[in-house]
mmCIF file of C-alpha atoms in Angstrom:
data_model
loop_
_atom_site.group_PDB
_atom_site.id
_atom_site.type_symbol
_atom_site.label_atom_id
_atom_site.label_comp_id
_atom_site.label_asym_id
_atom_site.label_seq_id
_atom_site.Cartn_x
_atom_site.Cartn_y
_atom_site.Cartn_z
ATOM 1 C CA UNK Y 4 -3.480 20.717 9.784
ATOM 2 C CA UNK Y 5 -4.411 16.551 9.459
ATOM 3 C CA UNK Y 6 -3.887 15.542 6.251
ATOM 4 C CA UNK Y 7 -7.435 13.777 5.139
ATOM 5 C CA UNK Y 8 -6.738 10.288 3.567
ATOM 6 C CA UNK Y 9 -7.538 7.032 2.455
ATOM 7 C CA UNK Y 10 -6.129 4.055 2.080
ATOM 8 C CA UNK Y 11 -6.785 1.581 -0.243
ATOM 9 C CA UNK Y 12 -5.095 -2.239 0.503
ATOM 10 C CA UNK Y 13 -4.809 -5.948 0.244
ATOM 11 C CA UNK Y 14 -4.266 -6.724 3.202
ATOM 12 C CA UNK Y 15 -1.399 -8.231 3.782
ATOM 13 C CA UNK Y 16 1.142 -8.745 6.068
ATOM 14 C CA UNK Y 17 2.870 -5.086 5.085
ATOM 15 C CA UNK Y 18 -0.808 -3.531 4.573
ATOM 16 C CA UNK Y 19 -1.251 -4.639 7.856
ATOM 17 C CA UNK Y 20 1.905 -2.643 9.494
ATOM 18 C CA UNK Y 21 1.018 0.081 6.901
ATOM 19 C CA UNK Y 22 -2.529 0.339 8.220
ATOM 20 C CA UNK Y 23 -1.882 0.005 12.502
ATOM 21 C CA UNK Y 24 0.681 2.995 11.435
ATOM 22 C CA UNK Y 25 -1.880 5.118 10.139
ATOM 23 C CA UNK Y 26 -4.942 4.302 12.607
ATOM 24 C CA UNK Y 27 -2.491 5.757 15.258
ATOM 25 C CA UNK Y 28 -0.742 8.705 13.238
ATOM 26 C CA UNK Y 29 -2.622 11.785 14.641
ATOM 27 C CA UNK Y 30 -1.287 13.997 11.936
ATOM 28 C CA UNK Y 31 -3.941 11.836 9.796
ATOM 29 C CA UNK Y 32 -7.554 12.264 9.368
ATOM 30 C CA UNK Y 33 -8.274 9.113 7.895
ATOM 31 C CA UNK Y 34 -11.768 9.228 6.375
ATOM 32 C CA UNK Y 35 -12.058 5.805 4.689
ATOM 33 C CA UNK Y 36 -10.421 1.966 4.206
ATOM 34 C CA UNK Y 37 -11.100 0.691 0.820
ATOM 35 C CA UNK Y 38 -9.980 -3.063 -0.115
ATOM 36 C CA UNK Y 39 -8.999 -4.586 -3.045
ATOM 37 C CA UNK Y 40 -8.972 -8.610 -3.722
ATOM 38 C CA UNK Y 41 -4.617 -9.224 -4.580
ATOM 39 C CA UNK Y 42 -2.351 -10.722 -1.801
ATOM 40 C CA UNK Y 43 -5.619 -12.764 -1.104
ATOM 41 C CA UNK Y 44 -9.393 -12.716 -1.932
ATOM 42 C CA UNK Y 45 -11.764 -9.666 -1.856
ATOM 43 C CA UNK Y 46 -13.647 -11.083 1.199
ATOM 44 C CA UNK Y 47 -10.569 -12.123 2.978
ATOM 45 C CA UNK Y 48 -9.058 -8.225 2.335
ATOM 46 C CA UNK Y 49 -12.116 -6.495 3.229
ATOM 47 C CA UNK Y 50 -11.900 -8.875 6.992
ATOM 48 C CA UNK Y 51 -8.509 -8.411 7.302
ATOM 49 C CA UNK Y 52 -8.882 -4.699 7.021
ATOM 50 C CA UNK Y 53 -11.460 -4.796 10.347
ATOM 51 C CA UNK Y 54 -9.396 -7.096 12.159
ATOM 52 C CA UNK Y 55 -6.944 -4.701 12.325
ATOM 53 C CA UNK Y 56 -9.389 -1.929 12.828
ATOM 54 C CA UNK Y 57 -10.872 -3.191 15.754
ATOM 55 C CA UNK Y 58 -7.084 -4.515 17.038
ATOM 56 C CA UNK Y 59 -6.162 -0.564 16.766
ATOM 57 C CA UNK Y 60 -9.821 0.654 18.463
ATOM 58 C CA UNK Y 61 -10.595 2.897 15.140
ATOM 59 C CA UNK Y 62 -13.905 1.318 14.670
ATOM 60 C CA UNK Y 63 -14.746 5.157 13.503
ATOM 61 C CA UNK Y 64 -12.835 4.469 10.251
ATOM 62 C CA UNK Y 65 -15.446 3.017 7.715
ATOM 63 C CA UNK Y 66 -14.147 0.078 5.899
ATOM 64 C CA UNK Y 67 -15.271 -0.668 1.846
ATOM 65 C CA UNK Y 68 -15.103 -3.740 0.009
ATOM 66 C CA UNK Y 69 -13.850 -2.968 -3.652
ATOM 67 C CA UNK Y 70 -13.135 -5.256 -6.436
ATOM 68 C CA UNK Y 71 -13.315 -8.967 -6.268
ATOM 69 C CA UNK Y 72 -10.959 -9.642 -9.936
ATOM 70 C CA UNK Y 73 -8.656 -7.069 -11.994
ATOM 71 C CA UNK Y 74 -10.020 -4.810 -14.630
ATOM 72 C CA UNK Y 75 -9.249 -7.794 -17.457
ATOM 73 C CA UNK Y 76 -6.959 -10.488 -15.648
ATOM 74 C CA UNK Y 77 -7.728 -13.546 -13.896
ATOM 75 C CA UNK Y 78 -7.394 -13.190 -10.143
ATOM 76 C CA UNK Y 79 -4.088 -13.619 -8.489
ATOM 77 C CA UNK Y 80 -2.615 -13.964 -4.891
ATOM 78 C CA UNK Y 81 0.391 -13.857 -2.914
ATOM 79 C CA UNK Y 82 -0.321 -15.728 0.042
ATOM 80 C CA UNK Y 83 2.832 -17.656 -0.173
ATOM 81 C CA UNK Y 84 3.936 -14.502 1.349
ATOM 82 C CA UNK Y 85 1.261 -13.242 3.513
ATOM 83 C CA UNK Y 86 -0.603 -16.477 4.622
ATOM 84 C CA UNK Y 87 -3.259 -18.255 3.514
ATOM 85 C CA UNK Y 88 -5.504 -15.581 5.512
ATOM 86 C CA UNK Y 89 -3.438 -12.640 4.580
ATOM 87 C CA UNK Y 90 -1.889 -12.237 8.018
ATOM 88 C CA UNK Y 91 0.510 -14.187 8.184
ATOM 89 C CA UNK Y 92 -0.015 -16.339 11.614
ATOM 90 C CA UNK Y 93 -2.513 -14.053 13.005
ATOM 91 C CA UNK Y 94 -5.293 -16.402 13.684
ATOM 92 C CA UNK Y 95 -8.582 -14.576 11.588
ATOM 93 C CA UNK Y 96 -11.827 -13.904 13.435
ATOM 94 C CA UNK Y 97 -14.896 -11.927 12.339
ATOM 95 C CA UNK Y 98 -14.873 -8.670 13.353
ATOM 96 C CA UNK Y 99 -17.897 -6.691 15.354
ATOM 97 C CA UNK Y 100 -17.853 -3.839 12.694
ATOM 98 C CA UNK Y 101 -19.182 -4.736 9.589
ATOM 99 C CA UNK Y 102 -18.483 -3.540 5.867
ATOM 100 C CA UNK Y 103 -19.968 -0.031 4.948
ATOM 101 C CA UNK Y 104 -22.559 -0.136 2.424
ATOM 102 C CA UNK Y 105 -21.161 0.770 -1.177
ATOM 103 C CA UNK Y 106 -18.483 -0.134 -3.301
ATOM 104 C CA UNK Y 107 -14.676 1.286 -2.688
ATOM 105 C CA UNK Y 108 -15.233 3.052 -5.915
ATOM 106 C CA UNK Y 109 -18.315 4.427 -5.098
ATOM 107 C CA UNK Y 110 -16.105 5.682 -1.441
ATOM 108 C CA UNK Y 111 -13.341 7.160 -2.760
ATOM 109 C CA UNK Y 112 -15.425 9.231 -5.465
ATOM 110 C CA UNK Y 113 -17.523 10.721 -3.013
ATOM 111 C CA UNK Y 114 -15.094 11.493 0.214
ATOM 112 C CA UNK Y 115 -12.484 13.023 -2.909
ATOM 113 C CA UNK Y 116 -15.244 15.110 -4.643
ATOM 114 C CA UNK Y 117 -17.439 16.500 -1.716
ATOM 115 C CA UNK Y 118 -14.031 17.995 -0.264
ATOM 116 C CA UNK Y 119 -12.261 20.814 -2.005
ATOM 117 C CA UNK Y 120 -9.926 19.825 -4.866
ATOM 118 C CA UNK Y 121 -5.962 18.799 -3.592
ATOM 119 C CA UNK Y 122 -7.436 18.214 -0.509
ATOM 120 C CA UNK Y 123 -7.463 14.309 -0.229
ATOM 121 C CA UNK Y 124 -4.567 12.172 -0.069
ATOM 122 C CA UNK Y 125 -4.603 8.287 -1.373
ATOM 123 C CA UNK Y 126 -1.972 6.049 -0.149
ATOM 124 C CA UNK Y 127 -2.571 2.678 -2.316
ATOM 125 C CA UNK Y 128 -1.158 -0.646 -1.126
ATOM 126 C CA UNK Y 129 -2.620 -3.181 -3.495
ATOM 127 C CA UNK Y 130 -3.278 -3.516 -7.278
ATOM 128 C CA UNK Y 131 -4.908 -0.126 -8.813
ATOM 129 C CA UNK Y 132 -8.542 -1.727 -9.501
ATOM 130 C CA UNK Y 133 -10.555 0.388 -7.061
ATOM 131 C CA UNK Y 134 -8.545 3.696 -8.221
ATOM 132 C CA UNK Y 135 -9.207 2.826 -12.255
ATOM 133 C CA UNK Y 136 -12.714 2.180 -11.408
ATOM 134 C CA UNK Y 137 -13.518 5.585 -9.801
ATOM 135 C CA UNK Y 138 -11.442 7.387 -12.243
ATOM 136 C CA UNK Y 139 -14.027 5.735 -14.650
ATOM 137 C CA UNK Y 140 -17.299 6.169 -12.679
ATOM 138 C CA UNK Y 141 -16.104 10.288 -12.130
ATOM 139 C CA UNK Y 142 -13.651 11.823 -14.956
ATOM 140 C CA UNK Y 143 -12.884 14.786 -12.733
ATOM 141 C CA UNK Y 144 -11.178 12.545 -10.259
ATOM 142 C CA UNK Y 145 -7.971 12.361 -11.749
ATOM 143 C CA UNK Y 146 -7.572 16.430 -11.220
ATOM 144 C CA UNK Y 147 -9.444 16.908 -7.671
ATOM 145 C CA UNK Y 148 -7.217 13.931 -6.029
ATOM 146 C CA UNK Y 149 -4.332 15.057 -3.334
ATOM 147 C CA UNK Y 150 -0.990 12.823 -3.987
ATOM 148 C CA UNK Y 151 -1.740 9.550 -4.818
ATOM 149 C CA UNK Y 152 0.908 7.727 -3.060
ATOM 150 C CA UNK Y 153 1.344 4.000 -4.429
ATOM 151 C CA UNK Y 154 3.345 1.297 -3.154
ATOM 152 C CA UNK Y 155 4.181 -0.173 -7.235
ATOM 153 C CA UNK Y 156 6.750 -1.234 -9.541
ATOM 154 C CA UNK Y 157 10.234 -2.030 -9.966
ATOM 155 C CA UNK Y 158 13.059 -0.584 -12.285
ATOM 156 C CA UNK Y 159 16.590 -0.795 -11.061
ATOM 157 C CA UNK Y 160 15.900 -3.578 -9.019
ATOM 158 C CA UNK Y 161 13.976 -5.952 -11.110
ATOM 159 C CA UNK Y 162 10.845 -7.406 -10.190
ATOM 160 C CA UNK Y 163 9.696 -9.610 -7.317
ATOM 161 C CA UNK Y 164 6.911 -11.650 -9.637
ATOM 162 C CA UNK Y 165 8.558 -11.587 -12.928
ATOM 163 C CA UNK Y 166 11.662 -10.456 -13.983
ATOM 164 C CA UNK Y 167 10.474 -6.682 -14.172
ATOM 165 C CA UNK Y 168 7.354 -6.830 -13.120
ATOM 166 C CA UNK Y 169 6.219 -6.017 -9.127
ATOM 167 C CA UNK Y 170 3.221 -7.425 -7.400
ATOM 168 C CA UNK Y 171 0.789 -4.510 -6.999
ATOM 169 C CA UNK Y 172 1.090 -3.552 -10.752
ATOM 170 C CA UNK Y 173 1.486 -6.994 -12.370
ATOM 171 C CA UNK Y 174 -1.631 -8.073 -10.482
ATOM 172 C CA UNK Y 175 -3.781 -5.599 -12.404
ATOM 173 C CA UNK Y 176 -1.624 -3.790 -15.102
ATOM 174 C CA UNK Y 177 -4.402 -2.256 -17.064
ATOM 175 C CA UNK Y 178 -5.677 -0.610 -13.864
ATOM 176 C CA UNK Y 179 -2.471 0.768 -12.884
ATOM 177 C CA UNK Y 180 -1.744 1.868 -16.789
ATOM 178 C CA UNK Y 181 -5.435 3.480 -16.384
ATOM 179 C CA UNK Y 182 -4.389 5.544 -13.269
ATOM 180 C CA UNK Y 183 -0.789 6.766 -14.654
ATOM 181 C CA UNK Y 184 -2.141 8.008 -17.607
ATOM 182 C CA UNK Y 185 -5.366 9.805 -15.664
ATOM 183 C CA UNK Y 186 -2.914 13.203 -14.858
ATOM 184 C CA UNK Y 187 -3.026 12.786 -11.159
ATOM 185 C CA UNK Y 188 -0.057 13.794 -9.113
ATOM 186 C CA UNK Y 189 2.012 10.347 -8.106
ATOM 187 C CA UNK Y 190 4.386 9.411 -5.724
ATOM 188 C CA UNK Y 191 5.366 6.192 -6.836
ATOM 189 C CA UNK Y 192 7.624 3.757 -3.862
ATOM 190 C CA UNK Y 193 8.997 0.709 -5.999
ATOM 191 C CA UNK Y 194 11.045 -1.623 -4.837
ATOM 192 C CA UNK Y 195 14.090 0.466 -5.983
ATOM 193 C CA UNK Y 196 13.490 2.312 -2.338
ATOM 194 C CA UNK Y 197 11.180 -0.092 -0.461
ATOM 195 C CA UNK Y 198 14.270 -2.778 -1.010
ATOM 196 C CA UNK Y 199 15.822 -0.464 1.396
ATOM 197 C CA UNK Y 200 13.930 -0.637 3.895
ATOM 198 C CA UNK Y 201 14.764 -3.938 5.796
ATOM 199 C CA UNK Y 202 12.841 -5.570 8.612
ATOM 200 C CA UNK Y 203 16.414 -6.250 10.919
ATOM 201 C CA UNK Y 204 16.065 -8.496 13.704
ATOM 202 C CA UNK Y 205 16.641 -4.966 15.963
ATOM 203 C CA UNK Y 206 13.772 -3.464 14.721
ATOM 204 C CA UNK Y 207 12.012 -5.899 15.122
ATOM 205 C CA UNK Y 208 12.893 -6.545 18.297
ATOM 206 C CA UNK Y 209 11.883 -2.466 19.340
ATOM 207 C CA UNK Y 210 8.613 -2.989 18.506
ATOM 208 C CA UNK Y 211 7.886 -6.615 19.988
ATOM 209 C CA UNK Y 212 9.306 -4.690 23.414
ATOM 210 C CA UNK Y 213 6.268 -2.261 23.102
ATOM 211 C CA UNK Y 214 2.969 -2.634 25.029
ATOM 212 C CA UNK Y 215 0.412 -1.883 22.813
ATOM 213 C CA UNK Y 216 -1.967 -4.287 20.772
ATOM 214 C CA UNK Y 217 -1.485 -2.578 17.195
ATOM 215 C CA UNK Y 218 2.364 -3.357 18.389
ATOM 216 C CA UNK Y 219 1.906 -6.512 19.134
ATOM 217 C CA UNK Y 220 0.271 -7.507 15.559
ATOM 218 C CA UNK Y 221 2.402 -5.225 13.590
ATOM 219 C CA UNK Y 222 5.509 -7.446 15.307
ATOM 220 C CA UNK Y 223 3.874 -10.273 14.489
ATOM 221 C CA UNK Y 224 3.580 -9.549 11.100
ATOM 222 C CA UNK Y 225 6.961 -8.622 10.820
ATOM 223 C CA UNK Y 226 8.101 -11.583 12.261
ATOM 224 C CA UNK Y 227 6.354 -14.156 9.897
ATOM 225 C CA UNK Y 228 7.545 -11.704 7.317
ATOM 226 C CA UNK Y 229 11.131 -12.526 8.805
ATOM 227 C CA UNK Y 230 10.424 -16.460 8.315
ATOM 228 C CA UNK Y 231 9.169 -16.499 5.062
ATOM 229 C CA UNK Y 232 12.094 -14.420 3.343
ATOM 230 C CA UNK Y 233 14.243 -16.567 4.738
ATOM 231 C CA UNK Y 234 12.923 -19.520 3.453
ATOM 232 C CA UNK Y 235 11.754 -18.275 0.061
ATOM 233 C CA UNK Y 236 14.324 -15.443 -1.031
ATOM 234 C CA UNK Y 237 17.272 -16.322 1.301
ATOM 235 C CA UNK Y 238 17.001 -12.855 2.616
ATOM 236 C CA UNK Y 239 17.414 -12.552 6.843
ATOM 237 C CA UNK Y 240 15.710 -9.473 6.871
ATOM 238 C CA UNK Y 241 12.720 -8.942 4.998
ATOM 239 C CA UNK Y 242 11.821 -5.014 2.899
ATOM 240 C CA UNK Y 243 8.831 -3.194 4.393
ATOM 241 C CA UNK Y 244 6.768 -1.858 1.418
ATOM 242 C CA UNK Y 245 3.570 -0.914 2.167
ATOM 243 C CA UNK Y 246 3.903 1.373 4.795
ATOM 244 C CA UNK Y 247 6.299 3.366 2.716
ATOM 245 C CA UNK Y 248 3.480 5.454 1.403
ATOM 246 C CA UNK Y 249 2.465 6.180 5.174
ATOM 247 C CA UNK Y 250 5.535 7.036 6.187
ATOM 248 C CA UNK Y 251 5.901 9.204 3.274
ATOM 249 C CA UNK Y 252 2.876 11.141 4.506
ATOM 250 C CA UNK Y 253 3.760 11.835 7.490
ATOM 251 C CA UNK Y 254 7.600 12.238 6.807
ATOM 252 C CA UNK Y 255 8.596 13.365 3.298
ATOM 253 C CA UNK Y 256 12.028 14.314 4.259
ATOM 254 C CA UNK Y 257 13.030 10.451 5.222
ATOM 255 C CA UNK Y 258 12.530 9.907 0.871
ATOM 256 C CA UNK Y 259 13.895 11.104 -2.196
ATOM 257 C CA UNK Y 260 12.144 11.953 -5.136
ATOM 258 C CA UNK Y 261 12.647 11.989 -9.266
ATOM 259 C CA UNK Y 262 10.666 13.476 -11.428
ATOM 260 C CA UNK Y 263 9.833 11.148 -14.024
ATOM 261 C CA UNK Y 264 7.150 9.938 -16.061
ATOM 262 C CA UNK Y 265 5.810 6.031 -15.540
ATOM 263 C CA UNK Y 266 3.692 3.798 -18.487
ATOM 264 C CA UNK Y 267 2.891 0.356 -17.708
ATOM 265 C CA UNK Y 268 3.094 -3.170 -19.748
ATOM 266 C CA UNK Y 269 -0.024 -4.234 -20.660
ATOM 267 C CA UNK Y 270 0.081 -6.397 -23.711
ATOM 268 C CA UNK Y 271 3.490 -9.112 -23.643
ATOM 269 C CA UNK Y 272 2.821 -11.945 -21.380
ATOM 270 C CA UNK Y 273 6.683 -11.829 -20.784
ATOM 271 C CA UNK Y 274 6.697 -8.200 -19.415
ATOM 272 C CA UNK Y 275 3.021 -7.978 -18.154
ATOM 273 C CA UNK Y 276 3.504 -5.157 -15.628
ATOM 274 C CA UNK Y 277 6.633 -3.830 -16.250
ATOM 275 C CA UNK Y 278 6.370 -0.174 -15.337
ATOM 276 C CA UNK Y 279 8.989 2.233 -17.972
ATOM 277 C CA UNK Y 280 10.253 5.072 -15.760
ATOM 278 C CA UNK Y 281 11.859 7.597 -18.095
ATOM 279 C CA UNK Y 282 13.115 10.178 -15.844
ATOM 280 C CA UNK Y 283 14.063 12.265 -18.791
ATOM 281 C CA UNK Y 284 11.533 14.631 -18.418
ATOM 282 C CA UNK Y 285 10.989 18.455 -17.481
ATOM 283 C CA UNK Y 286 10.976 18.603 -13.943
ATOM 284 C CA UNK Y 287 8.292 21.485 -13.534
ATOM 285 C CA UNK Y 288 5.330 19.554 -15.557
ATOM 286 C CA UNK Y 289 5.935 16.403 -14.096
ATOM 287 C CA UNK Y 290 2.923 14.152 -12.461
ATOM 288 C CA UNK Y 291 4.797 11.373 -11.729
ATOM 289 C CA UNK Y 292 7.954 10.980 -8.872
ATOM 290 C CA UNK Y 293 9.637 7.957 -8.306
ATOM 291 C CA UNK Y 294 10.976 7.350 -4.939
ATOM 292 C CA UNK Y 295 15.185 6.707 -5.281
ATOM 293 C CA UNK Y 296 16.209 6.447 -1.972
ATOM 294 C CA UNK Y 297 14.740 6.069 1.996
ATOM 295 C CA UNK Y 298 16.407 6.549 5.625
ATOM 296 C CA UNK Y 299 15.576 3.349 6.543
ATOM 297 C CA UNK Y 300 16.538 4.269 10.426
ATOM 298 C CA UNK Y 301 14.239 7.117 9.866
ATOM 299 C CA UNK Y 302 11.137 4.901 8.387
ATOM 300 C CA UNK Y 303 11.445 2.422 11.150
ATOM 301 C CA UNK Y 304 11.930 4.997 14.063
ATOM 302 C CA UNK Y 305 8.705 6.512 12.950
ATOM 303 C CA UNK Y 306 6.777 3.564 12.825
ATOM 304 C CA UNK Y 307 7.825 2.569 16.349
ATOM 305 C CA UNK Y 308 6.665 5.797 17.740
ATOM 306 C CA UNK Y 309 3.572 5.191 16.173
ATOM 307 C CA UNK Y 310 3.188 2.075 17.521
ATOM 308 C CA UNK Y 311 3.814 2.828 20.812
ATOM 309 C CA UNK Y 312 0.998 5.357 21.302
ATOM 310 C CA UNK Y 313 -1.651 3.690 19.618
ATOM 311 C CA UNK Y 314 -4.072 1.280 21.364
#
C-alpha cells in the first residue's frame, strides 16, 4: 500500500533533491506540498516548490503557501547556502501552476483529519511553523498524525548555526518546542546522521550521467551544494539532509533509531534552538526517535533510482 504524505519545506537546495525524490517515489501518494518562509522568503519557497513540480511533471500535487515569519522570531535565511533564490544556480521562473487556495495550516489539518487516524505521514524539511500552527488551529492533530518525520537538530555533532543549535529548529524554536511537546510520534534526522550522508564527487557524478529532468536539477543542486561547502566549511563533499526523511519513508532499514525524548531551547539567546535529547527513557512509551546512524551507499543508491525513472 502507498504511504499518503506531505511534505512540508523551504525550499532549498536539499528540499529540492528531497522533493524530485518523492514526486517520483511510486510507493508515495503524495497528497499535498506545504511551504514555509526559512532558507529564503515565503514567496520565494512557495515558487521554488512549483518549479520543481512542474520540472518533475506532478502538476497533480497541490502546492500551499504557509507562514511568511516564525511563531515569535524575526525572519531568518540561509541563502548563503542555497542561493539567493533558494536553488542554488537554477535560474527561477514562474511556474504555470499556481498556489492552491488556503493556508499550509489550513492543508495539512484537513488532508490529516478527513483520512483515518495513523494514516498520514509528514516529512518536514524546514522550520516547524506550519506544523505548530495546525496543531493550534485542530488539538486532535497531534494524535491522528502518521510519523512526523523532521529533518532538525543537532546533539553529538554540534550545530551548523550556533554552537548547538541546527537550522530548521533555531529558525523557529518555539514552533518546533510546540510540536515535540504535542505527543505525536517523531522521527527526528539531526545532523548526528544527516552528517553522514555526504554528497561525494561519485555520486554525484551517477546522477549527472542520468537522463531525466528531475536528474538533471537534483545534480545541479548537488553540485552548487559541492561549491559552497567547499568554500564556506572546507568540506569537499557536502551532507544531504533533507531528503533523509524521504528516504526514511521509503527505506527504514538504511537508518537507525533511539528512543529518546527531545525539548527544545527557547529562552537563552546563547542556546536558542538547542534541542536536549535524553535518550534515557523507556523504550515502549517513547514518541520521539532520534536517528544515530545511515547507510549512506544505501541513501544515495535509492535516490538515484528514483531519479532515473522520474520525468
Amino acid at each position: 500500500m502507498k504511504q499518503s504524505l506531505i511534505i512540508d519545506c523551504d525550499p532549498g537546495v536539499d528540499d529540492a533533491t528531497g522533493l524530485l525524490t518523492a514526486f517520483a517515489a511510486p510507493a508515495l501518494d503524495l497528497l499535498a506540498v506545504t511551504t514555509v518562509g526559512g532558507n529564503v522568503s515565503a514567496e520565494k519557497t512557495a515558487r521554488n516548490a512549483r518549479i520543481l513540480r512542474q520540472i518533475a511533471g506532478r502538476e497533480d500535487v497541490p502546492v500551499f503557501m504557509g507562514a511568511e515569519r516564525p511563531l515569535r522570531r524575526d525572519p531568518a535565511g540561509a541563502g548563503e547556502f542555497h542561493g539567493a533564490e533558494g536553488l542554488g544556480d537554477l535560474e527561477p521562473f514562474e511556474p504555470d501552476a499556481p498556489v492552491a487556495e488556503g493556508t499550509a495550516a489550513e492543508a495539512i489539518v484537513r488532508l490529516v483529519m478527513e483520512r483515518p487516524a495513523g494514516a498520514v505521514a509528514l516529512a518536514v524539511m524546514g522550520p516547524m511553523t506550519n506544523l505548530a500552527l495546525a496543531m493550534r488551529a485542530e488539538p486532535g492533530l497531534a494524535a491522528h498524525l502518521g510519523p512526523v518525520v523532521v529533518m532538525g537538530g543537532a546533539r553529538s555533532e554540534g550545530g551548523n548555526i550556533t554552537a548547538s543549535a541546527e537550522f530548521n529548529i533555531w529558525a523557529d524554536p518555539d514552533a518546533a518546542a510546540e510540536v515535540f511537546a504535542s505527543g505525536c510520534r517523531m522521527i527526528v534526522m539531526g545532523l548526528d546522521v544527516t552528517h553522514q550522508v555526504r554528497a561525494t564527487e561519485e555520486r554525484i557524478a551517477a546522477i549527472e550521467a542520468l537522463p531525466t529532468a528531475s536528474a538533471r536539477a537534483a545534480a545541479a543542486m548537488l553540485r552548487f551544494s559541492q561549491r559552497v561547502e567547499r568554500q564556506i566549511v572546507g568540506w569537499d563533499a557536502g551532507p544531504l539532509h533533507d531528503p533523509c526523511t524521504v528516504a526514511w519513508l521509503l527505506r527504514p532499514e538504511l537508518f537507525a533509531l533511539k528512543p529518546c525524548r527531545i525539548a527544545v531551547e527557547t529562552q537563552s539567546d546563547l542556546t536558542r534552538g538547542h534541542t536536549a535529547v535524553e535518550f534515557r527513557v523507556e523504550a515502549a512509551g517513547a514518541n520521539h526517535f532520534w536517528a544515530t546512524k545511515a547507510d549512506a551507499a544505501g541513501v544515495f543508491a535509492l535516490i538515484t533510482e528514483r531519479l532515473g525513472e522520474s520525468a
